[in-house]
PDB file of C-alpha atoms in Angstrom:
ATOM      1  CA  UNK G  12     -12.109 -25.411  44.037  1.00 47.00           C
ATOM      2  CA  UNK G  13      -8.979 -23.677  45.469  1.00 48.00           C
ATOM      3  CA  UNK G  14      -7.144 -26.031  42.853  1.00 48.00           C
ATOM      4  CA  UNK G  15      -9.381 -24.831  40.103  1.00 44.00           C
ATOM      5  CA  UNK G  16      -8.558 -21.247  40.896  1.00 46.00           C
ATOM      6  CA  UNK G  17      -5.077 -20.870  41.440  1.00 47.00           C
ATOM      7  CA  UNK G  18      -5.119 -23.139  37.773  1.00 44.00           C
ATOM      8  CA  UNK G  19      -7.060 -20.164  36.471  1.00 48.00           C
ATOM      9  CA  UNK G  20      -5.108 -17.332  37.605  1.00 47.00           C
ATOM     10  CA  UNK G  21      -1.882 -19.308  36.303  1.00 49.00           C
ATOM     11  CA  UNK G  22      -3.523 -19.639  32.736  1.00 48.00           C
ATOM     12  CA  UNK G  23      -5.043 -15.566  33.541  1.00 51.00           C
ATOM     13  CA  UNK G  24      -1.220 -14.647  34.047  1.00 54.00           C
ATOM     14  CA  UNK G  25       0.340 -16.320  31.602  1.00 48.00           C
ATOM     15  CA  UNK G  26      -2.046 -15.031  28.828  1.00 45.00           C
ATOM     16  CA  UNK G  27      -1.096 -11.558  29.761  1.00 44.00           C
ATOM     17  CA  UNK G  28       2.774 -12.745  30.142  1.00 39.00           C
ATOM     18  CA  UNK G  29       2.680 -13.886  26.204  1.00 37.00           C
ATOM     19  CA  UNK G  30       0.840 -10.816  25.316  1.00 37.00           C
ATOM     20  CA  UNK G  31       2.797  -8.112  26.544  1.00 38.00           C
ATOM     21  CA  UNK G  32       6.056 -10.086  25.042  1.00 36.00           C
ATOM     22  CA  UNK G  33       4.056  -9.882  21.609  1.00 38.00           C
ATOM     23  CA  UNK G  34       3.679  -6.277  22.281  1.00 43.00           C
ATOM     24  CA  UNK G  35       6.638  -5.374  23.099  1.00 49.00           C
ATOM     25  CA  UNK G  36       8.382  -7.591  19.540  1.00 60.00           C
ATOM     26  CA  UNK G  37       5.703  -6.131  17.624  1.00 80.00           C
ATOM     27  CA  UNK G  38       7.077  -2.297  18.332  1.00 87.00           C
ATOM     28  CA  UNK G  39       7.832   0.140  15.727  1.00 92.00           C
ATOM     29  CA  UNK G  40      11.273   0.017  14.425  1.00 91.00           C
ATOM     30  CA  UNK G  41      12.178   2.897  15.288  1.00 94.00           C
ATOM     31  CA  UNK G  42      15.334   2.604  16.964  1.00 94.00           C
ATOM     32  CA  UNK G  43      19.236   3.841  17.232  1.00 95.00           C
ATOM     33  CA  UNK G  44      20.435   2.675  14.244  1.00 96.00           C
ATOM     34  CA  UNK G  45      17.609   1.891  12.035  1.00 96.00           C
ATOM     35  CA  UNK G  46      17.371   2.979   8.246  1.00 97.00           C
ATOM     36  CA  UNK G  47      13.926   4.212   6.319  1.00 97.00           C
ATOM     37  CA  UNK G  48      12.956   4.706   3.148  1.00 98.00           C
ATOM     38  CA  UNK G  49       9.794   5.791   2.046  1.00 97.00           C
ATOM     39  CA  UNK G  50       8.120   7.478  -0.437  1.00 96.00           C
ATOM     40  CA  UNK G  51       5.224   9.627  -1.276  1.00 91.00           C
ATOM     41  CA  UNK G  52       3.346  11.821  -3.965  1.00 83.00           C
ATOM     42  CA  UNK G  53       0.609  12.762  -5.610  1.00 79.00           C
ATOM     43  CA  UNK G  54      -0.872  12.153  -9.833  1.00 78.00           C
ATOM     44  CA  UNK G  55      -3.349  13.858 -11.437  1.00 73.00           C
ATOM     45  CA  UNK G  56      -4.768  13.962 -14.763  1.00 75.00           C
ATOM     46  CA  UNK G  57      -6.279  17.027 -15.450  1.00 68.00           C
ATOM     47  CA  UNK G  58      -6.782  16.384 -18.964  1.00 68.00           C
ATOM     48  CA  UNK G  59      -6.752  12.941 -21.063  1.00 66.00           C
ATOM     49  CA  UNK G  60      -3.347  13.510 -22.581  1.00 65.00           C
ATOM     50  CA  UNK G  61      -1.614  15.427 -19.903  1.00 70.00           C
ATOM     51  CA  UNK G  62      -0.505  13.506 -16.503  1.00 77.00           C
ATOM     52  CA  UNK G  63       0.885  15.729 -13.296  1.00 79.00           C
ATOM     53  CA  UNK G  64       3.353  14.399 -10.974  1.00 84.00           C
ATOM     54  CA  UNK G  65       4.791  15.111  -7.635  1.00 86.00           C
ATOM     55  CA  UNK G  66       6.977  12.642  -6.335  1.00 92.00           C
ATOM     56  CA  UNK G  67       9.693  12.256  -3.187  1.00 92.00           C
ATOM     57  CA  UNK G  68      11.628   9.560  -1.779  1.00 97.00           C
ATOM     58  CA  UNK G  69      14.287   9.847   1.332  1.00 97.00           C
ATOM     59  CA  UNK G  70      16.259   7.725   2.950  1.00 98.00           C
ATOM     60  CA  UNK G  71      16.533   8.144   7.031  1.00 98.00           C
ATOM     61  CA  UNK G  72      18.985   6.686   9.740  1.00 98.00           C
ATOM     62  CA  UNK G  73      18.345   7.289  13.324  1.00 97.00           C
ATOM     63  CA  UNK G  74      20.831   8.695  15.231  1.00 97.00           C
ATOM     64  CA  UNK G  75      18.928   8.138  18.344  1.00 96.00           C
ATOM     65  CA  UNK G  76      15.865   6.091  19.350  1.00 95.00           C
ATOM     66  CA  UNK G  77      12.847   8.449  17.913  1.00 95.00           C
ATOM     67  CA  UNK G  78      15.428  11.052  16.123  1.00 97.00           C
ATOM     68  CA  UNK G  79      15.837  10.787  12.102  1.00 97.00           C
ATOM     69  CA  UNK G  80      18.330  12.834   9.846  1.00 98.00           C
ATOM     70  CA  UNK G  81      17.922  12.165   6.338  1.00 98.00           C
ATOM     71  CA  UNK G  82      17.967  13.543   2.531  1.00 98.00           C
ATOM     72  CA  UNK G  83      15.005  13.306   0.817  1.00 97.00           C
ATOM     73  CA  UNK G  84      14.575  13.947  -3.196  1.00 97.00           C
ATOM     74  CA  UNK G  85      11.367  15.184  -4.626  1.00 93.00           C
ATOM     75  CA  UNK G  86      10.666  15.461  -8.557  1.00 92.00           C
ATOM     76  CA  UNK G  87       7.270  17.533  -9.986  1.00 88.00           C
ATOM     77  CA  UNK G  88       5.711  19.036 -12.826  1.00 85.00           C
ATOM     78  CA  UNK G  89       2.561  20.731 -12.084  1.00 77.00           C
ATOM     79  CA  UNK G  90       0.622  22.846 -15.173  1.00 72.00           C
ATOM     80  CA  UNK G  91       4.109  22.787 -16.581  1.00 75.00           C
ATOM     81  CA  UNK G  92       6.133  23.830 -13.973  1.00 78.00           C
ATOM     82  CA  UNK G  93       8.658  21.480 -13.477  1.00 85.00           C
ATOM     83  CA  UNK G  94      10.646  21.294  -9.943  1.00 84.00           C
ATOM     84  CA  UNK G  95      13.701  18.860  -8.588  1.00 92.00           C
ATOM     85  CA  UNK G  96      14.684  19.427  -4.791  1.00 92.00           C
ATOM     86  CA  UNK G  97      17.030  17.999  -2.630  1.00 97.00           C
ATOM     87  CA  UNK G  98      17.152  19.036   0.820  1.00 97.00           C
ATOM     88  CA  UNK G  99      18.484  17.411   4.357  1.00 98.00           C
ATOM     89  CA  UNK G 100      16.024  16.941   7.062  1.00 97.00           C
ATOM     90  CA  UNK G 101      15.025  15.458  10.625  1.00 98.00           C
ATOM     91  CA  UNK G 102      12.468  14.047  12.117  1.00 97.00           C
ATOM     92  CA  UNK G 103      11.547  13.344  15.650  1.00 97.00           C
ATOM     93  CA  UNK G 104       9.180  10.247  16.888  1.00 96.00           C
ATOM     94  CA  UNK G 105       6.441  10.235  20.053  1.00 94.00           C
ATOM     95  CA  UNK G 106       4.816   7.612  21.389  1.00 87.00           C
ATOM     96  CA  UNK G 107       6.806   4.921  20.046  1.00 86.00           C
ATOM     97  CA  UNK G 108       5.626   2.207  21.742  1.00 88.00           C
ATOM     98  CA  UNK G 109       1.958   1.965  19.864  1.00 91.00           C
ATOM     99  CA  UNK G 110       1.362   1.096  16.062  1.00 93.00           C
ATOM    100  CA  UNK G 111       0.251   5.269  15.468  1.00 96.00           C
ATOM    101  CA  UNK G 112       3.224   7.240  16.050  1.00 97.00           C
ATOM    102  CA  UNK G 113       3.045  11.191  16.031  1.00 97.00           C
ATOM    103  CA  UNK G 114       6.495  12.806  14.365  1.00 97.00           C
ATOM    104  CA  UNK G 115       7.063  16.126  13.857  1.00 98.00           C
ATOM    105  CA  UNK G 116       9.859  17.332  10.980  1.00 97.00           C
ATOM    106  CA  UNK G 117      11.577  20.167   9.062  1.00 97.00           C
ATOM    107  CA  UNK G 118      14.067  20.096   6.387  1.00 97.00           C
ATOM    108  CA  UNK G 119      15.969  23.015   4.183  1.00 97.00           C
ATOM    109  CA  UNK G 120      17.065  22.449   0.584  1.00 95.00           C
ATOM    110  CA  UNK G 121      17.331  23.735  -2.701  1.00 95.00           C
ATOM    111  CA  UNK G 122      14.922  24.044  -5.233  1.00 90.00           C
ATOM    112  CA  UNK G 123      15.468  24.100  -9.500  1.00 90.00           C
ATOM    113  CA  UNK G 124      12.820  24.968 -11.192  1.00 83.00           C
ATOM    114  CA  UNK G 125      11.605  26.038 -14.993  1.00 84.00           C
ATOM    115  CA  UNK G 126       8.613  26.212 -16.706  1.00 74.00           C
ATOM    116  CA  UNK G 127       6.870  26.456 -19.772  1.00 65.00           C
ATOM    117  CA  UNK G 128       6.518  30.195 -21.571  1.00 56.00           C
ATOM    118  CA  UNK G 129       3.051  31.109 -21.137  1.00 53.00           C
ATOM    119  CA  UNK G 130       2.223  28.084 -18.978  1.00 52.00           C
ATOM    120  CA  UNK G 131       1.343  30.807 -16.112  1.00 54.00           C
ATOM    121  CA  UNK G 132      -0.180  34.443 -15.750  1.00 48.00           C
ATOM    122  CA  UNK G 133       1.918  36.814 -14.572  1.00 53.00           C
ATOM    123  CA  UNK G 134       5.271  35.208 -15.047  1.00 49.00           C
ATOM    124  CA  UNK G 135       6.566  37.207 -17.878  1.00 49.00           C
ATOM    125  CA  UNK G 136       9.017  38.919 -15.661  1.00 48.00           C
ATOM    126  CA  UNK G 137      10.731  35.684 -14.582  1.00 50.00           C
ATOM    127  CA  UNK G 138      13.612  33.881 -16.147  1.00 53.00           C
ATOM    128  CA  UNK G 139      12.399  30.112 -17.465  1.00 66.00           C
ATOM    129  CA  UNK G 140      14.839  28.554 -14.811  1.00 76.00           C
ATOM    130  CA  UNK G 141      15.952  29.609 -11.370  1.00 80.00           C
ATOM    131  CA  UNK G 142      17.292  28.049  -8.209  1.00 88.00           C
ATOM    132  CA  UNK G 143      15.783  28.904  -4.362  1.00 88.00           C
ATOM    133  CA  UNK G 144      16.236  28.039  -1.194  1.00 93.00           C
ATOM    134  CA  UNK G 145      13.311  25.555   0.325  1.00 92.00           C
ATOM    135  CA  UNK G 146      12.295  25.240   3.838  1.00 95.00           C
ATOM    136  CA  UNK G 147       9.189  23.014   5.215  1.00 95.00           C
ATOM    137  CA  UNK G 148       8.234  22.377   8.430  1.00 97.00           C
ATOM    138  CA  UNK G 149       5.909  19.159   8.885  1.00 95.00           C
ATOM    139  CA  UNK G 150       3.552  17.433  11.237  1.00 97.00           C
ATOM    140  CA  UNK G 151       1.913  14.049  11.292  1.00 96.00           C
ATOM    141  CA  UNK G 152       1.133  10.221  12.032  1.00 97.00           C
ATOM    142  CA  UNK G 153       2.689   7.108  11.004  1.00 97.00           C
ATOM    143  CA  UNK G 154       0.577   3.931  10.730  1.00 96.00           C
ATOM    144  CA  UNK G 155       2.495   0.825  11.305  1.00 96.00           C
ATOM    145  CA  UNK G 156       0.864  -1.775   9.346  1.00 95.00           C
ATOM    146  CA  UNK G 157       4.135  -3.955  10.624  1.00 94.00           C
ATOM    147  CA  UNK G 158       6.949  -2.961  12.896  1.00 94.00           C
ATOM    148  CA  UNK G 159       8.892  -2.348   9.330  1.00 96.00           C
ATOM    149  CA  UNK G 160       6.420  -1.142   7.234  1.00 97.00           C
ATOM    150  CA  UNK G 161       4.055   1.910   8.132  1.00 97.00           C
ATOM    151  CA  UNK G 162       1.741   4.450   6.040  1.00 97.00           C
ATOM    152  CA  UNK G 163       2.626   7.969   6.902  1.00 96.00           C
ATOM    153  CA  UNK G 164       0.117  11.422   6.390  1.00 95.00           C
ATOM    154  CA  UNK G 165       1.278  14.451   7.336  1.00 94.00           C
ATOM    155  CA  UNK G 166       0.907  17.885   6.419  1.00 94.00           C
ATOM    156  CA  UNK G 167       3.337  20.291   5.843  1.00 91.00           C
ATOM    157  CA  UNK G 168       3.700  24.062   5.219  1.00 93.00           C
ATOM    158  CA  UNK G 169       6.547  25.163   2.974  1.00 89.00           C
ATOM    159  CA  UNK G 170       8.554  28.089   2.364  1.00 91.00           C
ATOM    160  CA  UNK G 171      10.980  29.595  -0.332  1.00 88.00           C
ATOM    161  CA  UNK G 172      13.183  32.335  -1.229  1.00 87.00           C
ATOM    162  CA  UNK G 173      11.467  32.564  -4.404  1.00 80.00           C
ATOM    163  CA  UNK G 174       8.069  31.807  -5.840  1.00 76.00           C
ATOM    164  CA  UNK G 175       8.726  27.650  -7.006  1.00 73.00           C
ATOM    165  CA  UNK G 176       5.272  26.371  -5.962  1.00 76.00           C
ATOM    166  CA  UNK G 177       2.792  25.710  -9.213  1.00 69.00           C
ATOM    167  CA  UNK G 178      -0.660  27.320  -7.087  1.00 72.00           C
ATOM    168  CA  UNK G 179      -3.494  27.118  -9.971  1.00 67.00           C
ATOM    169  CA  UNK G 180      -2.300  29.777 -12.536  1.00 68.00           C
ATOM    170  CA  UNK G 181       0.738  31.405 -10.581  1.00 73.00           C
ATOM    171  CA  UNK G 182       3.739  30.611  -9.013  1.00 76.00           C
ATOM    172  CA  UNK G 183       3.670  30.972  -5.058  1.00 79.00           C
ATOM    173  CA  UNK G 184       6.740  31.480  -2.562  1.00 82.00           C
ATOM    174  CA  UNK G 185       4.635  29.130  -0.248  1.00 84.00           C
ATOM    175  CA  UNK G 186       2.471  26.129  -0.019  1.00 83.00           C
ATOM    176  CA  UNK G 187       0.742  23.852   2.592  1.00 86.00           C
ATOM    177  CA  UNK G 188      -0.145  20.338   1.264  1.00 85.00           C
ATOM    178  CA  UNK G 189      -1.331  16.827   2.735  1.00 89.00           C
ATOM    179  CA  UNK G 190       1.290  13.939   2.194  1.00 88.00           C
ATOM    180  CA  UNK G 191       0.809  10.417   1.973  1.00 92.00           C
ATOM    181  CA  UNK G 192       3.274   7.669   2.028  1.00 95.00           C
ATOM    182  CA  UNK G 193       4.942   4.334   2.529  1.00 97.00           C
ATOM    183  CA  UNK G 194       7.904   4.389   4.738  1.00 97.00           C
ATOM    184  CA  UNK G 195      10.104   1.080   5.217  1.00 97.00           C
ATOM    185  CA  UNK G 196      12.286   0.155   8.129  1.00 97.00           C
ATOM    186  CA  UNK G 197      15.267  -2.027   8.308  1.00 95.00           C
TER     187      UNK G 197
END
């Protein structure tokens, strides 16, 4: 019997041995030193021959475990309105140790932007193209599906120095949205 149980505890203890070492290999790769790319965006088809679009992709590197700098590259046309950014931004990790990781993120870039005459009310007394100034600050949860390959949503509330966001019939100088996307690690 006491041959039975120290047998037991052995087997007990090396279960837990093999599955805190799969744990721990299975972690997000999130690391010094580690690149991302990912990509997110919505489509919508508001009417059968018209097709909306808003599109980003970025490319990370982490300068620390957790910490992200990055550009990131986002391409839209919304009820006409089309938009190209690029912008610089950062991101910072929690919790890294689980397959949902929290982040929180900002970025600042420039916006170009033109649209359509008499796409929108109210825009009579803007030029057809202009450049702003774009800051967002962000907040959400990644999904690790593998320790490379994770689904992110976040949302984010943006800002500009000039009204670039296509909101129904106007142009707004802000804008919260919901983002979904597939991020890569390597």
């Amino acid at each position: 019997m006491k041959t039975l149980s120290i047998v037991m505890l052995a087997l007990i203890g090396a279960t837990a041995t093999s599955t805190i070492h799969a744990q721990n290999s299975d972690r997000p790769l999130l690391d010094q030193g580690t690149k991302e790319l990912a990509l997110s965006g919505t489509v919508e088809f508001p009417d059968f021959d018209e097709v909306d679009f808003n599109v980003d992709a970025s490319y990370g590197y982490f300068l620390r475990d957790g910490w992200e700098l990055g550009v990131r590259v986002l391409g839209s046309d919304l009820g006409g309105v089309e938009r190209f950014d690029i912008s610089g931004f950062t991101e910072y990790n929690f919790n890294r140790n689980t397959n949902m990781v929290p982040f929180v993120g900002a970025s600042v870039g420039v916006a170009d932007f033109s649209y359509d005459d008499g796409t929108l009310t109210g825009t009579t007394e803007l030029d057809n193209d202009d450049t702003a100034t774009v800051i967002e600050a962000q907040a959400g949860i990644k999904w690790f599906v593998r320790p490379y390959m994770a689904v992110s949503t976040a949302i984010g509330f943006n800002i500009s120095s000039d009204d670039v966001f296509a909101t129904g019939d106007e142009l707004a100088d802000n804008l919260t949205r919901f983002r979904v996307g597939l991020r890569y690690y390597f």
